[in-house]
Amino acid sequence: MSVESKKPQEACCSKLKLFLVSLAFMYFAKAFGGAYMKSSITQIERRFDIPSSLIGVIDGSFEMGNLLVIAFVSYFGAKLHRPRLIGIGCLVMATGSFIVALPHFLQGPYKYETSMSHNTEANSTESILPCLSNHNLTEKDETPDIAAIQACEKAVGSSMWIYVFLGNMLRGIGETPSMPLGVSYLDDFSRQENTPFYLACIYTTGMLGPMVGFMLGSYLAKTYVDIGFVDLDSITITYKDSRWVGAWWLGFIVNGIVILLSSIPFFFLPKSLPKQGEEEEGGKKSTELASGPEQQSFLPDETQDGEDKEKSATLKEMVKDFVPSLKRLFRNSIYTMIILTNLVAVNGFVGMITFKPKFMEQIYGQAASRANFLIGIMNLPAVALGFITGGFILKRFKLGVVGAARVSISASLGAFCMLSLQGFFHCDNAEVAGLTVAYQGYPQVSYHHSTLLSPCNMGCSCSMKHWDPVCAYNGMTYASPCLAGCQTSTGMGKAMVFHNCTCIDTSTSPAANMSAVLGQCPRRTECDDKFKIYMALSVLGAFISACGGTPGYIVLLRSIQPDLKSLALGMQTLIVRTLGGIPPPIYFGALIDRTCLKWGTKQCGGRGACRIYDSNAFRLTFLGLIIGLYVLANMLWGVLYVKIVKRQKKLVLRDQAKKNGVEANRLSNGHASISIVKYKEDENMESTI
């Protein structure tokens, strides 16, 4: 009997473990895609010449896809074959990834913005005259041909970003079943005390996805977008240039293949499993995390019998019960408060992670590839370690709902402190003549009334629209060789050098030459030291914040009725992603656009992507928004903690009353068939003597 009974248990456990491994791999695949999208934001912005506010809309399309189906998937999916629905979602996600990469194959090669024709012939001895090569550009600046612009935009496919928008939305639709159905399936069939550890394992494995995503994003950001289709020797810009576009499309093809592979196991898993260990430990006392008296105390008392309802219902009955189920769910004040707290915190987090690489580029002068690399190699391992640490703390100290809430609020406060300190370590604006500093020997420039023209380049008839920066030997960056007043040039491609630049001041160092090279000047040494401190604070803050992730999730799981678990997780995903995932990239991007100092010019004319920002205004806008949202989130956490403690006290008083009632009943042995109802909320729990 013992041998026969062990076989079903082993089969059950192996299937649960298969689901755990499959879900973890799927979380890895979807997180890989999500992180790669974040790491490619700058590349997509440059490739399609769109502002940050529009790139925010594209980034938010993932959440829009979630919004379309999350409520129905969460409610109806809980009553259908959950693993199979997750597998179908993976197939949809993979299709979306391939569609995102499609524009690369539908539009022509990338033509970056330049103010002049660079000499790319190896055997050529011709000297280009930058100061005299732009007379015709001034006229184009004055009188743009609208018809020609429209025809040009149609030819180059300027609206191809719509494919990225639609593909990302399809990714969001496919990702929908994974969280509400996956987590509820795992929680339903595993031991309650094991759930925190399983969740921590899934999220820790999932965190490998963003690491791979950002690392791949870093590598491909250095790889030219049209690699294999153009002669790389003819490219005069480097990956550090703000006009450079990496091979962003390649990562989405890789991600689509990985997600396809992750879908396979879900089609071979059963609809339901026996509860883990219930055969052998049915009578044993559960730990503090079990959904026993403690979880019951956090649920509305009138709905305690919800889990006893028959689950096999017709579609008509499920539809009829949808609205009453929502009412039951949102009558739970703690659940509602958790949603509100998460909503505010996610607004800050999404805005931060979307524009963090751009922040590192503009404030500290880091290349997009290095910013992605550092996020992937430093921040994300810290987050993964934080998730597993939070789960370990819960399991090691057997913390209940109140203890989990304490860990979460402590982590939130610690992360806020680290974030606040980051604002004190920043670099000054990059020195760009006519934008952030005055031309040497001329009055100081105001950011709002900057001019790229100066007496030193007035005779050159330069275009002020184009961005083709050169770095002078005095450490000053000029917007183009023409605006630097350069008279001649030598060399070819990336090695081109411009000479006799009249705007380069040699009064402070007469021995210095008046030459400039292609590209923007690097930041000063002290900026690197400040960047190291910023990264240390960022990594420590990421670890502390992640420590509160698993405990916060346990507070949510233990505060909802078992039969409403999938719906509750789905509604949380719906609300938080709708209001916390879609708006932040848009309003963060719109406010960041206001700090732009120099806009690029599209191939067909018109405003393109921003080339350089006022770093001080960028920093104050970016960090100010995040800190403000985190302050509000911490205040809401305080209110939530008070509510949880009050319910915990109510539980203690109720249990004490029950014990006193049992003792009183034992003393009245001489009476028979007396039914005693202890409290109104316990009217369904009668003790018969």
PDB file of N, CA and C in Angstrom, residues 514-574:
ATOM      1  N   MET A 514      44.387  74.295 -33.793  1.00  0.00           N
ATOM      2  CA  MET A 514      42.991  74.666 -34.040  1.00  0.00           C
ATOM      3  C   MET A 514      42.297  73.564 -34.827  1.00  0.00           C
ATOM      4  N   SER A 515      42.528  72.323 -34.412  1.00  0.00           N
ATOM      5  CA  SER A 515      41.972  71.170 -35.102  1.00  0.00           C
ATOM      6  C   SER A 515      40.849  70.536 -34.291  1.00  0.00           C
ATOM      7  N   ALA A 516      40.026  69.721 -34.974  1.00  0.00           N
ATOM      8  CA  ALA A 516      38.929  69.012 -34.317  1.00  0.00           C
ATOM      9  C   ALA A 516      38.742  67.653 -34.995  1.00  0.00           C
ATOM     10  N   VAL A 517      38.221  66.698 -34.234  1.00  0.00           N
ATOM     11  CA  VAL A 517      37.966  65.356 -34.761  1.00  0.00           C
ATOM     12  C   VAL A 517      36.471  65.054 -34.662  1.00  0.00           C
ATOM     13  N   LEU A 518      36.014  64.089 -35.417  1.00  0.00           N
ATOM     14  CA  LEU A 518      34.601  63.723 -35.411  1.00  0.00           C
ATOM     15  C   LEU A 518      34.182  63.163 -34.048  1.00  0.00           C
ATOM     16  N   GLY A 519      32.955  63.497 -33.632  1.00  0.00           N
ATOM     17  CA  GLY A 519      32.406  62.957 -32.387  1.00  0.00           C
ATOM     18  C   GLY A 519      32.374  63.970 -31.269  1.00  0.00           C
ATOM     19  N   GLN A 520      31.587  63.640 -30.240  1.00  0.00           N
ATOM     20  CA  GLN A 520      31.452  64.523 -29.082  1.00  0.00           C
ATOM     21  C   GLN A 520      32.586  64.269 -28.108  1.00  0.00           C
ATOM     22  N   CYS A 521      33.021  65.304 -27.414  1.00  0.00           N
ATOM     23  CA  CYS A 521      34.118  65.168 -26.459  1.00  0.00           C
ATOM     24  C   CYS A 521      33.687  64.343 -25.247  1.00  0.00           C
ATOM     25  N   PRO A 522      34.590  63.523 -24.695  1.00  0.00           N
ATOM     26  CA  PRO A 522      34.263  62.758 -23.482  1.00  0.00           C
ATOM     27  C   PRO A 522      34.166  63.665 -22.265  1.00  0.00           C
ATOM     28  N   ARG A 523      33.487  63.172 -21.212  1.00  0.00           N
ATOM     29  CA  ARG A 523      33.371  63.944 -19.977  1.00  0.00           C
ATOM     30  C   ARG A 523      34.706  63.966 -19.233  1.00  0.00           C
ATOM     31  N   ARG A 524      34.806  64.849 -18.248  1.00  0.00           N
ATOM     32  CA  ARG A 524      36.033  64.979 -17.471  1.00  0.00           C
ATOM     33  C   ARG A 524      36.189  63.824 -16.491  1.00  0.00           C
ATOM     34  N   THR A 525      37.384  63.679 -15.926  1.00  0.00           N
ATOM     35  CA  THR A 525      37.704  62.546 -15.051  1.00  0.00           C
ATOM     36  C   THR A 525      36.840  62.520 -13.808  1.00  0.00           C
ATOM     37  N   GLU A 526      36.572  63.687 -13.202  1.00  0.00           N
ATOM     38  CA  GLU A 526      35.782  63.710 -11.967  1.00  0.00           C
ATOM     39  C   GLU A 526      34.363  63.192 -12.187  1.00  0.00           C
ATOM     40  N   CYS A 527      33.891  63.263 -13.430  1.00  0.00           N
ATOM     41  CA  CYS A 527      32.557  62.749 -13.736  1.00  0.00           C
ATOM     42  C   CYS A 527      32.523  61.230 -13.583  1.00  0.00           C
ATOM     43  N   ASP A 528      33.619  60.552 -13.944  1.00  0.00           N
ATOM     44  CA  ASP A 528      33.690  59.094 -13.787  1.00  0.00           C
ATOM     45  C   ASP A 528      33.629  58.693 -12.326  1.00  0.00           C
ATOM     46  N   ASP A 529      34.264  59.482 -11.458  1.00  0.00           N
ATOM     47  CA  ASP A 529      34.232  59.180 -10.020  1.00  0.00           C
ATOM     48  C   ASP A 529      32.808  59.311  -9.469  1.00  0.00           C
ATOM     49  N   LYS A 530      32.105  60.346  -9.883  1.00  0.00           N
ATOM     50  CA  LYS A 530      30.717  60.532  -9.432  1.00  0.00           C
ATOM     51  C   LYS A 530      29.812  59.421  -9.977  1.00  0.00           C
ATOM     52  N   PHE A 531      30.108  58.975 -11.194  1.00  0.00           N
ATOM     53  CA  PHE A 531      29.301  57.901 -11.780  1.00  0.00           C
ATOM     54  C   PHE A 531      29.463  56.604 -10.994  1.00  0.00           C
ATOM     55  N   LYS A 532      30.659  56.338 -10.510  1.00  0.00           N
ATOM     56  CA  LYS A 532      30.890  55.122  -9.709  1.00  0.00           C
ATOM     57  C   LYS A 532      30.083  55.157  -8.412  1.00  0.00           C
ATOM     58  N   ILE A 533      30.028  56.328  -7.780  1.00  0.00           N
ATOM     59  CA  ILE A 533      29.227  56.461  -6.552  1.00  0.00           C
ATOM     60  C   ILE A 533      27.747  56.275  -6.868  1.00  0.00           C
ATOM     61  N   TYR A 534      27.304  56.873  -7.986  1.00  0.00           N
ATOM     62  CA  TYR A 534      25.905  56.726  -8.408  1.00  0.00           C
ATOM     63  C   TYR A 534      25.554  55.254  -8.619  1.00  0.00           C
ATOM     64  N   MET A 535      26.430  54.508  -9.298  1.00  0.00           N
ATOM     65  CA  MET A 535      26.166  53.095  -9.564  1.00  0.00           C
ATOM     66  C   MET A 535      26.124  52.286  -8.269  1.00  0.00           C
ATOM     67  N   ALA A 536      27.010  52.611  -7.319  1.00  0.00           N
ATOM     68  CA  ALA A 536      27.010  51.890  -6.042  1.00  0.00           C
ATOM     69  C   ALA A 536      25.686  52.110  -5.305  1.00  0.00           C
ATOM     70  N   LEU A 537      25.208  53.353  -5.272  1.00  0.00           N
ATOM     71  CA  LEU A 537      23.929  53.657  -4.624  1.00  0.00           C
ATOM     72  C   LEU A 537      22.770  52.996  -5.369  1.00  0.00           C
ATOM     73  N   SER A 538      22.860  52.981  -6.696  1.00  0.00           N
ATOM     74  CA  SER A 538      21.808  52.383  -7.509  1.00  0.00           C
ATOM     75  C   SER A 538      21.706  50.882  -7.263  1.00  0.00           C
ATOM     76  N   VAL A 539      22.849  50.197  -7.191  1.00  0.00           N
ATOM     77  CA  VAL A 539      22.865  48.746  -6.960  1.00  0.00           C
ATOM     78  C   VAL A 539      22.347  48.421  -5.562  1.00  0.00           C
ATOM     79  N   LEU A 540      22.806  49.171  -4.563  1.00  0.00           N
ATOM     80  CA  LEU A 540      22.351  48.928  -3.193  1.00  0.00           C
ATOM     81  C   LEU A 540      20.851  49.186  -3.069  1.00  0.00           C
ATOM     82  N   GLY A 541      20.369  50.254  -3.693  1.00  0.00           N
ATOM     83  CA  GLY A 541      18.937  50.552  -3.657  1.00  0.00           C
ATOM     84  C   GLY A 541      18.111  49.481  -4.347  1.00  0.00           C
ATOM     85  N   ALA A 542      18.630  48.932  -5.461  1.00  0.00           N
ATOM     86  CA  ALA A 542      17.915  47.865  -6.178  1.00  0.00           C
ATOM     87  C   ALA A 542      17.797  46.623  -5.303  1.00  0.00           C
ATOM     88  N   PHE A 543      18.873  46.276  -4.578  1.00  0.00           N
ATOM     89  CA  PHE A 543      18.842  45.098  -3.697  1.00  0.00           C
ATOM     90  C   PHE A 543      17.828  45.283  -2.571  1.00  0.00           C
ATOM     91  N   ILE A 544      17.876  46.443  -1.922  1.00  0.00           N
ATOM     92  CA  ILE A 544      16.972  46.693  -0.787  1.00  0.00           C
ATOM     93  C   ILE A 544      15.521  46.688  -1.250  1.00  0.00           C
ATOM     94  N   SER A 545      15.254  47.325  -2.384  1.00  0.00           N
ATOM     95  CA  SER A 545      13.885  47.370  -2.896  1.00  0.00           C
ATOM     96  C   SER A 545      13.369  45.977  -3.221  1.00  0.00           C
ATOM     97  N   ALA A 546      14.222  45.139  -3.831  1.00  0.00           N
ATOM     98  CA  ALA A 546      13.802  43.789  -4.212  1.00  0.00           C
ATOM     99  C   ALA A 546      13.554  42.899  -2.998  1.00  0.00           C
ATOM    100  N   CYS A 547      14.197  43.191  -1.888  1.00  0.00           N
ATOM    101  CA  CYS A 547      13.965  42.401  -0.666  1.00  0.00           C
ATOM    102  C   CYS A 547      12.502  42.475  -0.226  1.00  0.00           C
ATOM    103  N   GLY A 548      11.821  43.545  -0.582  1.00  0.00           N
ATOM    104  CA  GLY A 548      10.420  43.682  -0.199  1.00  0.00           C
ATOM    105  C   GLY A 548       9.453  43.132  -1.228  1.00  0.00           C
ATOM    106  N   GLY A 549       9.966  42.612  -2.363  1.00  0.00           N
ATOM    107  CA  GLY A 549       9.096  42.135  -3.425  1.00  0.00           C
ATOM    108  C   GLY A 549       8.292  40.908  -3.044  1.00  0.00           C
ATOM    109  N   THR A 550       8.971  39.842  -2.602  1.00  0.00           N
ATOM    110  CA  THR A 550       8.275  38.602  -2.226  1.00  0.00           C
ATOM    111  C   THR A 550       7.367  38.796  -1.010  1.00  0.00           C
ATOM    112  N   PRO A 551       7.833  39.454   0.065  1.00  0.00           N
ATOM    113  CA  PRO A 551       6.918  39.692   1.198  1.00  0.00           C
ATOM    114  C   PRO A 551       5.676  40.479   0.797  1.00  0.00           C
ATOM    115  N   GLY A 552       5.833  41.471  -0.079  1.00  0.00           N
ATOM    116  CA  GLY A 552       4.676  42.236  -0.526  1.00  0.00           C
ATOM    117  C   GLY A 552       3.685  41.376  -1.284  1.00  0.00           C
ATOM    118  N   TYR A 553       4.198  40.440  -2.055  1.00  0.00           N
ATOM    119  CA  TYR A 553       3.329  39.540  -2.807  1.00  0.00           C
ATOM    120  C   TYR A 553       2.593  38.590  -1.874  1.00  0.00           C
ATOM    121  N   ILE A 554       3.257  38.168  -0.799  1.00  0.00           N
ATOM    122  CA  ILE A 554       2.609  37.279   0.170  1.00  0.00           C
ATOM    123  C   ILE A 554       1.475  38.011   0.889  1.00  0.00           C
ATOM    124  N   VAL A 555       1.676  39.282   1.206  1.00  0.00           N
ATOM    125  CA  VAL A 555       0.602  40.071   1.822  1.00  0.00           C
ATOM    126  C   VAL A 555      -0.620  40.076   0.905  1.00  0.00           C
ATOM    127  N   LEU A 556      -0.378  40.222  -0.388  1.00  0.00           N
ATOM    128  CA  LEU A 556      -1.479  40.211  -1.355  1.00  0.00           C
ATOM    129  C   LEU A 556      -2.167  38.848  -1.397  1.00  0.00           C
ATOM    130  N   LEU A 557      -1.392  37.762  -1.507  1.00  0.00           N
ATOM    131  CA  LEU A 557      -1.973  36.425  -1.624  1.00  0.00           C
ATOM    132  C   LEU A 557      -2.775  36.028  -0.389  1.00  0.00           C
ATOM    133  N   ARG A 558      -2.317  36.450   0.785  1.00  0.00           N
ATOM    134  CA  ARG A 558      -2.973  36.041   2.025  1.00  0.00           C
ATOM    135  C   ARG A 558      -4.158  36.936   2.384  1.00  0.00           C
ATOM    136  N   SER A 559      -4.410  37.940   1.553  1.00  0.00           N
ATOM    137  CA  SER A 559      -5.487  38.879   1.859  1.00  0.00           C
ATOM    138  C   SER A 559      -6.705  38.697   0.960  1.00  0.00           C
ATOM    139  N   ILE A 560      -6.717  37.613   0.171  1.00  0.00           N
ATOM    140  CA  ILE A 560      -7.823  37.392  -0.746  1.00  0.00           C
ATOM    141  C   ILE A 560      -8.384  35.985  -0.589  1.00  0.00           C
ATOM    142  N   GLN A 561      -9.656  35.820  -0.935  1.00  0.00           N
ATOM    143  CA  GLN A 561     -10.311  34.523  -0.852  1.00  0.00           C
ATOM    144  C   GLN A 561      -9.686  33.550  -1.843  1.00  0.00           C
ATOM    145  N   PRO A 562      -9.552  32.280  -1.463  1.00  0.00           N
ATOM    146  CA  PRO A 562      -8.944  31.299  -2.370  1.00  0.00           C
ATOM    147  C   PRO A 562      -9.651  31.191  -3.717  1.00  0.00           C
ATOM    148  N   ASP A 563     -10.980  31.248  -3.733  1.00  0.00           N
ATOM    149  CA  ASP A 563     -11.689  31.097  -5.003  1.00  0.00           C
ATOM    150  C   ASP A 563     -11.602  32.347  -5.873  1.00  0.00           C
ATOM    151  N   LEU A 564     -11.136  33.467  -5.292  1.00  0.00           N
ATOM    152  CA  LEU A 564     -10.993  34.711  -6.053  1.00  0.00           C
ATOM    153  C   LEU A 564      -9.535  35.025  -6.369  1.00  0.00           C
ATOM    154  N   LYS A 565      -8.657  34.057  -6.100  1.00  0.00           N
ATOM    155  CA  LYS A 565      -7.224  34.329  -6.208  1.00  0.00           C
ATOM    156  C   LYS A 565      -6.825  34.735  -7.623  1.00  0.00           C
ATOM    157  N   SER A 566      -7.243  33.956  -8.627  1.00  0.00           N
ATOM    158  CA  SER A 566      -6.880  34.282 -10.014  1.00  0.00           C
ATOM    159  C   SER A 566      -7.470  35.624 -10.425  1.00  0.00           C
ATOM    160  N   LEU A 567      -8.730  35.859 -10.065  1.00  0.00           N
ATOM    161  CA  LEU A 567      -9.374  37.126 -10.401  1.00  0.00           C
ATOM    162  C   LEU A 567      -8.669  38.290  -9.717  1.00  0.00           C
ATOM    163  N   ALA A 568      -8.299  38.101  -8.451  1.00  0.00           N
ATOM    164  CA  ALA A 568      -7.623  39.166  -7.697  1.00  0.00           C
ATOM    165  C   ALA A 568      -6.273  39.507  -8.317  1.00  0.00           C
ATOM    166  N   LEU A 569      -5.499  38.465  -8.667  1.00  0.00           N
ATOM    167  CA  LEU A 569      -4.198  38.709  -9.284  1.00  0.00           C
ATOM    168  C   LEU A 569      -4.371  39.345 -10.665  1.00  0.00           C
ATOM    169  N   GLY A 570      -5.395  38.906 -11.387  1.00  0.00           N
ATOM    170  CA  GLY A 570      -5.654  39.481 -12.704  1.00  0.00           C
ATOM    171  C   GLY A 570      -6.079  40.937 -12.626  1.00  0.00           C
ATOM    172  N   MET A 571      -6.962  41.268 -11.666  1.00  0.00           N
ATOM    173  CA  MET A 571      -7.399  42.651 -11.512  1.00  0.00           C
ATOM    174  C   MET A 571      -6.251  43.539 -11.053  1.00  0.00           C
ATOM    175  N   GLN A 572      -5.387  42.976 -10.199  1.00  0.00           N
ATOM    176  CA  GLN A 572      -4.216  43.741  -9.777  1.00  0.00           C
ATOM    177  C   GLN A 572      -3.331  44.049 -10.990  1.00  0.00           C
ATOM    178  N   THR A 573      -3.120  43.024 -11.831  1.00  0.00           N
ATOM    179  CA  THR A 573      -2.327  43.222 -13.039  1.00  0.00           C
ATOM    180  C   THR A 573      -2.987  44.232 -13.967  1.00  0.00           C
ATOM    181  N   LEU A 574      -4.301  44.110 -14.118  1.00  0.00           N
ATOM    182  CA  LEU A 574      -5.050  45.024 -14.988  1.00  0.00           C
ATOM    183  C   LEU A 574      -4.898  46.470 -14.533  1.00  0.00           C
TER     184      LEU A 574
END
